[in-house]
mmCIF file of C-alpha atoms in Angstrom:
data_model
loop_
_atom_site.group_PDB
_atom_site.id
_atom_site.type_symbol
_atom_site.label_atom_id
_atom_site.label_comp_id
_atom_site.label_asym_id
_atom_site.label_seq_id
_atom_site.Cartn_x
_atom_site.Cartn_y
_atom_site.Cartn_z
ATOM 1 C CA MET I 630 122.848 102.520 142.886
ATOM 2 C CA GLU I 631 120.848 100.298 140.558
ATOM 3 C CA SER I 632 118.395 99.446 143.347
ATOM 4 C CA ILE I 633 117.834 103.151 144.002
ATOM 5 C CA ILE I 634 117.120 103.782 140.294
ATOM 6 C CA LEU I 635 114.825 100.755 140.122
ATOM 7 C CA SER I 636 112.984 101.885 143.224
ATOM 8 C CA GLY I 637 112.520 105.350 141.698
ATOM 9 C CA ILE I 638 111.206 103.891 138.461
ATOM 10 C CA ILE I 639 108.768 101.681 140.359
ATOM 11 C CA SER I 640 107.558 104.687 142.358
ATOM 12 C CA ILE I 641 107.018 106.752 139.219
ATOM 13 C CA VAL I 642 105.188 103.919 137.453
ATOM 14 C CA THR I 643 103.043 103.352 140.567
ATOM 15 C CA VAL I 644 102.102 107.030 140.667
ATOM 16 C CA ILE I 645 101.259 107.040 136.950
ATOM 17 C CA ILE I 646 99.105 103.915 137.247
ATOM 18 C CA THR I 647 97.394 105.234 140.361
ATOM 19 C CA GLN I 648 96.626 108.549 138.691
ATOM 20 C CA PHE I 649 95.357 106.722 135.609
ATOM 21 C CA ILE I 650 93.018 104.582 137.721
ATOM 22 C CA ILE I 651 91.785 107.635 139.665
ATOM 23 C CA ALA I 652 91.201 109.549 136.410
ATOM 24 C CA ARG I 653 89.215 106.659 134.912
ATOM 25 C CA LYS I 654 87.147 106.334 138.091
ATOM 26 C CA GLU I 655 86.413 110.061 138.121
ATOM 27 C CA LYS I 656 85.491 109.957 134.430
ATOM 28 C CA ARG I 657 83.059 107.073 135.027
ATOM 29 C CA GLN I 658 81.542 108.886 137.995
ATOM 30 C CA TYR I 659 81.215 112.097 135.966
ATOM 31 C CA LYS I 660 79.539 110.187 133.137
ATOM 32 C CA LYS I 661 77.195 108.482 135.608
ATOM 33 C CA THR I 662 76.283 111.813 137.246
ATOM 34 C CA THR I 663 75.816 113.497 133.865
ATOM 35 C CA MET I 664 73.540 110.681 132.652
ATOM 36 C CA ALA I 665 71.468 110.932 135.845
ATOM 37 C CA GLN I 666 71.025 114.674 135.260
ATOM 38 C CA LEU I 667 70.235 114.032 131.604
ATOM 39 C CA ARG I 668 67.534 111.534 132.549
ATOM 40 C CA LYS I 669 66.003 113.842 135.140
ATOM 41 C CA GLU I 670 65.823 116.932 132.936
ATOM 42 C CA TYR I 671 65.190 115.510 129.471
ATOM 43 C CA ILE I 672 64.692 111.771 129.055
ATOM 44 C CA ASP I 673 62.278 110.922 131.887
ATOM 45 C CA PRO I 674 59.903 113.870 131.270
ATOM 46 C CA LEU I 675 59.691 112.897 127.587
ATOM 47 C CA ARG I 676 59.169 109.213 128.501
ATOM 48 C CA PHE I 677 56.319 110.236 130.803
ATOM 49 C CA ALA I 678 54.740 112.525 128.189
ATOM 50 C CA VAL I 679 54.919 109.850 125.480
ATOM 51 C CA SER I 680 53.301 107.210 127.697
ATOM 52 C CA GLU I 681 50.561 109.636 128.788
ATOM 53 C CA ASN I 682 49.732 110.530 125.207
ATOM 54 C CA TYR I 683 49.901 106.961 124.006
ATOM 55 C CA PHE I 684 47.448 105.879 126.685
ATOM 56 C CA ARG I 685 45.019 108.739 125.985
ATOM 57 C CA LEU I 686 45.078 108.042 122.243
ATOM 58 C CA HIS I 687 44.741 104.304 122.856
ATOM 59 C CA GLU I 688 41.732 105.033 125.052
ATOM 60 C CA LEU I 689 40.136 107.203 122.368
ATOM 61 C CA ILE I 690 40.809 104.660 119.630
ATOM 62 C CA GLU I 691 39.117 101.964 121.693
ATOM 63 C CA ALA I 692 36.156 104.225 122.541
ATOM 64 C CA GLN I 693 32.906 103.978 120.609
ATOM 65 C CA ASN I 694 31.940 107.654 120.888
ATOM 66 C CA SER I 695 33.626 110.668 119.328
ATOM 67 C CA LEU I 696 34.822 113.598 121.415
ATOM 68 C CA GLN I 697 32.197 115.792 119.756
ATOM 69 C CA SER I 698 29.421 113.710 121.284
ATOM 70 C CA ILE I 699 31.158 113.605 124.675
ATOM 71 C CA CYS I 700 31.771 117.355 124.813
ATOM 72 C CA GLU I 701 28.752 118.450 122.789
ATOM 73 C CA ILE I 702 30.745 120.824 120.578
ATOM 74 C CA HIS I 703 31.450 120.606 116.853
ATOM 75 C CA GLY I 704 34.427 122.910 116.325
ATOM 76 C CA GLU I 705 37.142 124.907 118.031
ATOM 77 C CA ASP I 706 35.302 128.160 117.307
ATOM 78 C CA GLU I 707 32.886 127.242 120.117
ATOM 79 C CA LEU I 708 35.616 127.170 122.769
ATOM 80 C CA PRO I 709 35.737 130.919 123.602
ATOM 81 C CA ASN I 710 32.024 130.776 124.420
ATOM 82 C CA GLN I 711 32.424 127.990 126.962
ATOM 83 C CA PRO I 712 32.445 128.954 130.678
ATOM 84 C CA ASP I 713 35.125 127.817 133.107
ATOM 85 C CA GLU I 714 32.744 125.158 134.405
ATOM 86 C CA TRP I 715 32.739 123.468 130.997
ATOM 87 C CA TYR I 716 36.556 123.303 130.938
ATOM 88 C CA ALA I 717 36.533 121.808 134.427
ATOM 89 C CA GLY I 718 33.666 119.431 133.670
ATOM 90 C CA LYS I 719 32.110 118.269 130.408
ATOM 91 C CA GLY I 720 34.919 119.615 128.244
ATOM 92 C CA CYS I 721 37.792 118.433 130.438
ATOM 93 C CA TYR I 722 38.398 115.178 128.580
ATOM 94 C CA LEU I 723 38.842 116.985 125.264
ATOM 95 C CA ILE I 724 40.851 119.902 126.607
ATOM 96 C CA SER I 725 43.032 117.770 128.878
ATOM 97 C CA SER I 726 43.836 115.603 125.843
ATOM 98 C CA CYS I 727 44.987 118.745 124.021
ATOM 99 C CA TYR I 728 46.910 119.814 127.124
ATOM 100 C CA LEU I 729 48.760 116.486 127.378
ATOM 101 C CA THR I 730 49.762 116.689 123.705
ATOM 102 C CA ALA I 731 50.906 120.299 124.090
ATOM 103 C CA HIS I 732 53.080 119.068 126.959
ATOM 104 C CA LEU I 733 54.459 116.324 124.694
ATOM 105 C CA PHE I 734 55.351 118.947 122.073
ATOM 106 C CA TYR I 735 57.158 120.917 124.777
ATOM 107 C CA CYS I 736 59.140 117.845 125.884
ATOM 108 C CA MET I 737 60.096 116.970 122.296
ATOM 109 C CA GLU I 738 61.194 120.550 121.625
ATOM 110 C CA HIS I 739 63.113 120.630 124.928
ATOM 111 C CA VAL I 740 65.042 117.479 124.008
ATOM 112 C CA ARG I 741 65.487 118.490 120.357
ATOM 113 C CA SER I 742 67.115 121.802 121.324
ATOM 114 C CA ALA I 743 69.398 120.133 123.893
ATOM 115 C CA VAL I 744 70.643 117.153 121.864
ATOM 116 C CA PRO I 745 73.799 118.974 120.619
ATOM 117 C CA PHE I 746 74.832 119.461 124.260
ATOM 118 C CA MET I 747 73.950 115.982 125.504
ATOM 119 C CA GLU I 748 76.846 113.605 126.050
ATOM 120 C CA LEU I 749 75.320 110.762 124.073
ATOM 121 C CA SER I 750 77.106 108.637 121.519
ATOM 122 C CA SER I 751 76.991 109.968 117.965
ATOM 123 C CA SER I 752 74.573 107.211 116.979
ATOM 124 C CA ASP I 753 72.321 107.742 120.019
ATOM 125 C CA ASP I 754 71.839 111.483 119.489
ATOM 126 C CA THR I 755 71.155 110.982 115.767
ATOM 127 C CA ASP I 756 68.730 108.128 116.434
ATOM 128 C CA LEU I 757 66.973 110.082 119.188
ATOM 129 C CA LEU I 758 66.326 112.979 116.838
ATOM 130 C CA ALA I 759 65.148 110.537 114.180
ATOM 131 C CA GLN I 760 62.635 108.956 116.573
ATOM 132 C CA ILE I 761 61.326 112.375 117.645
ATOM 133 C CA ASN I 762 61.035 113.437 114.007
ATOM 134 C CA MET I 763 59.046 110.310 113.152
ATOM 135 C CA ALA I 764 56.468 111.257 115.795
ATOM 136 C CA THR I 765 56.506 114.843 114.528
ATOM 137 C CA VAL I 766 55.812 113.685 110.964
ATOM 138 C CA ALA I 767 52.989 111.409 112.148
ATOM 139 C CA PHE I 768 51.270 114.310 113.930
ATOM 140 C CA SER I 769 51.850 116.511 110.854
ATOM 141 C CA GLN I 770 50.058 114.015 108.625
ATOM 142 C CA LEU I 771 47.044 114.344 110.902
ATOM 143 C CA GLY I 772 46.935 118.143 110.639
ATOM 144 C CA ILE I 773 49.283 119.509 113.334
ATOM 145 C CA TYR I 774 52.130 120.798 111.227
ATOM 146 C CA TYR I 775 55.788 120.726 112.250
ATOM 147 C CA VAL I 776 56.270 124.434 112.954
ATOM 148 C CA LEU I 777 53.007 124.575 114.920
ATOM 149 C CA GLN I 778 54.117 121.665 117.098
ATOM 150 C CA ARG I 779 57.335 123.489 117.922
ATOM 151 C CA ASP I 780 55.532 126.767 118.547
ATOM 152 C CA ILE I 781 52.962 125.123 120.836
ATOM 153 C CA GLY I 782 55.813 123.466 122.711
ATOM 154 C CA ARG I 783 57.588 126.774 123.226
ATOM 155 C CA GLU I 784 54.399 128.501 124.314
ATOM 156 C CA PHE I 785 53.820 125.720 126.842
ATOM 157 C CA GLN I 786 56.963 126.915 128.600
ATOM 158 C CA GLY I 787 55.916 130.538 128.516
ATOM 159 C CA GLY I 788 57.868 131.286 125.356
ATOM 160 C CA SER I 789 61.381 132.068 126.665
ATOM 161 C CA GLY I 790 62.237 129.835 129.596
ATOM 162 C CA GLY I 791 59.175 130.473 131.739
ATOM 163 C CA VAL I 792 57.432 127.953 133.973
ATOM 164 C CA LEU I 793 55.310 125.280 132.357
ATOM 165 C CA MET I 794 51.709 126.220 131.608
ATOM 166 C CA ARG I 795 49.115 124.903 134.052
ATOM 167 C CA TYR I 796 45.863 123.359 132.840
ATOM 168 C CA ARG I 797 43.861 126.412 133.931
ATOM 169 C CA GLU I 798 46.197 128.718 131.990
ATOM 170 C CA PHE I 799 45.874 126.468 128.962
ATOM 171 C CA CYS I 800 42.076 126.741 129.172
ATOM 172 C CA THR I 801 42.313 130.530 129.437
ATOM 173 C CA ALA I 802 44.437 130.591 126.274
ATOM 174 C CA LEU I 803 41.737 128.663 124.398
ATOM 175 C CA GLN I 804 39.049 131.080 125.602
ATOM 176 C CA ASN I 805 40.935 133.901 123.861
ATOM 177 C CA ARG I 806 40.177 133.966 120.124
ATOM 178 C CA GLU I 807 43.551 135.541 119.277
ATOM 179 C CA ASN I 808 45.410 132.708 121.040
ATOM 180 C CA LEU I 809 43.001 130.000 119.923
ATOM 181 C CA VAL I 810 43.997 130.315 116.260
ATOM 182 C CA TRP I 811 47.435 128.866 117.102
ATOM 183 C CA TYR I 812 45.981 125.949 119.086
ATOM 184 C CA ALA I 813 43.116 125.262 116.662
ATOM 185 C CA PRO I 814 44.934 122.468 114.729
ATOM 186 C CA LEU I 815 45.555 120.649 118.014
ATOM 187 C CA VAL I 816 41.893 120.903 119.001
ATOM 188 C CA ARG I 817 40.769 119.855 115.518
ATOM 189 C CA PHE I 818 43.078 116.847 115.698
ATOM 190 C CA TYR I 819 41.173 115.487 118.684
ATOM 191 C CA LEU I 820 37.738 116.468 117.432
ATOM 192 C CA ALA I 821 38.441 114.710 114.125
ATOM 193 C CA LEU I 822 40.231 111.681 115.590
ATOM 194 C CA HIS I 823 37.157 109.437 115.568
ATOM 195 C CA GLN I 824 36.616 110.219 111.868
ATOM 196 C CA GLU I 825 40.317 109.742 111.074
ATOM 197 C CA ILE I 826 40.217 106.291 112.683
ATOM 198 C CA GLN I 827 37.473 105.382 110.223
ATOM 199 C CA SER I 828 38.806 107.107 107.083
ATOM 200 C CA ASN I 829 42.599 107.120 107.582
ATOM 201 C CA PRO I 830 43.435 104.239 109.925
ATOM 202 C CA ASP I 831 46.955 103.927 108.473
ATOM 203 C CA LYS I 832 47.831 107.471 109.565
ATOM 204 C CA VAL I 833 46.528 106.831 113.073
ATOM 205 C CA ASP I 834 48.404 103.526 113.225
ATOM 206 C CA LYS I 835 51.573 105.276 112.105
ATOM 207 C CA LEU I 836 51.198 107.836 114.888
ATOM 208 C CA MET I 837 50.749 105.126 117.509
ATOM 209 C CA GLU I 838 53.697 103.178 116.132
ATOM 210 C CA SER I 839 55.929 106.264 116.188
ATOM 211 C CA LEU I 840 55.041 106.941 119.830
ATOM 212 C CA ARG I 841 55.709 103.334 120.797
ATOM 213 C CA ASN I 842 59.056 103.349 118.971
ATOM 214 C CA LEU I 843 60.064 106.641 120.584
ATOM 215 C CA SER I 844 59.062 105.289 123.991
ATOM 216 C CA ALA I 845 61.057 102.081 123.485
ATOM 217 C CA TYR I 846 64.108 104.079 122.441
ATOM 218 C CA LEU I 847 63.871 106.348 125.487
ATOM 219 C CA ASP I 848 63.404 103.302 127.727
ATOM 220 C CA ARG I 849 66.657 101.887 126.359
ATOM 221 C CA ILE I 850 68.602 105.108 126.901
ATOM 222 C CA ALA I 851 67.204 105.424 130.426
ATOM 223 C CA LYS I 852 67.854 101.717 131.115
ATOM 224 C CA GLY I 853 64.266 101.456 132.327
ATOM 225 C CA GLY I 854 61.308 99.153 131.766
ATOM 226 C CA ASP I 855 58.574 99.441 129.174
ATOM 227 C CA SER I 856 56.955 102.731 130.208
ATOM 228 C CA ILE I 857 53.952 102.356 127.893
ATOM 229 C CA GLU I 858 53.130 98.860 129.104
ATOM 230 C CA ARG I 859 53.519 100.028 132.684
ATOM 231 C CA LYS I 860 51.135 102.934 132.041
ATOM 232 C CA LEU I 861 48.558 100.675 130.391
ATOM 233 C CA HIS I 862 48.811 98.176 133.253
ATOM 234 C CA VAL I 863 48.418 100.840 135.947
ATOM 235 C CA GLU I 864 45.391 102.374 134.214
ATOM 236 C CA TRP I 865 43.868 98.930 133.645
ATOM 237 C CA GLU I 866 44.211 98.103 137.341
ATOM 238 C CA ALA I 867 42.753 101.482 138.327
ATOM 239 C CA HIS I 868 39.803 100.903 135.995
ATOM 240 C CA ASN I 869 39.112 97.480 137.517
ATOM 241 C CA ARG I 870 39.111 98.916 141.041
ATOM 242 C CA ARG I 871 36.352 101.417 140.219
#
């Protein structure tokens, strides 16, 4: 009789342990799958956008000429008068810079709105928002204010969940004076960057530092390498092959 009871107890304990192990395995797999989805939809696009913007700004900081001299315009009010050929040619460097930053604003807004639903640790989600806000503040101090950054980001996605704006559509928006008023601070930021480097280097340095810190934080969450250094290396190699 005792052996039967002992055998039953052992069977029950075995089932409980087995179910516990299966539950833990399923939980780990769920967490792994969730993190992969999180990276694909939120973290990696923001990592890419940060590295793209960091490289473009780094390139402009190192350049000797201002964007005004490259594009031969002096203010955003000249943009509606420019033909499509200008946007695809002489003006592309300026406008594509604005486009890349508008995409960054979209990615930051996308992550910011999703953080409450991300399964990150309480410290990670707070720190992620803090890093994004530091970059937001740095852009604000150079004339692109917080609410405008968020609005540009939302417009980049077509307002309410639409597809992301293509470069050609972005150019069309700048050719429309009614739309241009909302993008003007972004355009002015790039047109004035050369002057800001001379007169307010601390603000420019703070922006670059905030982007590097945000990138490093995203790299850690994604368990990836240094995305900014990789971008700089790839572009450096491409430049040397020309």
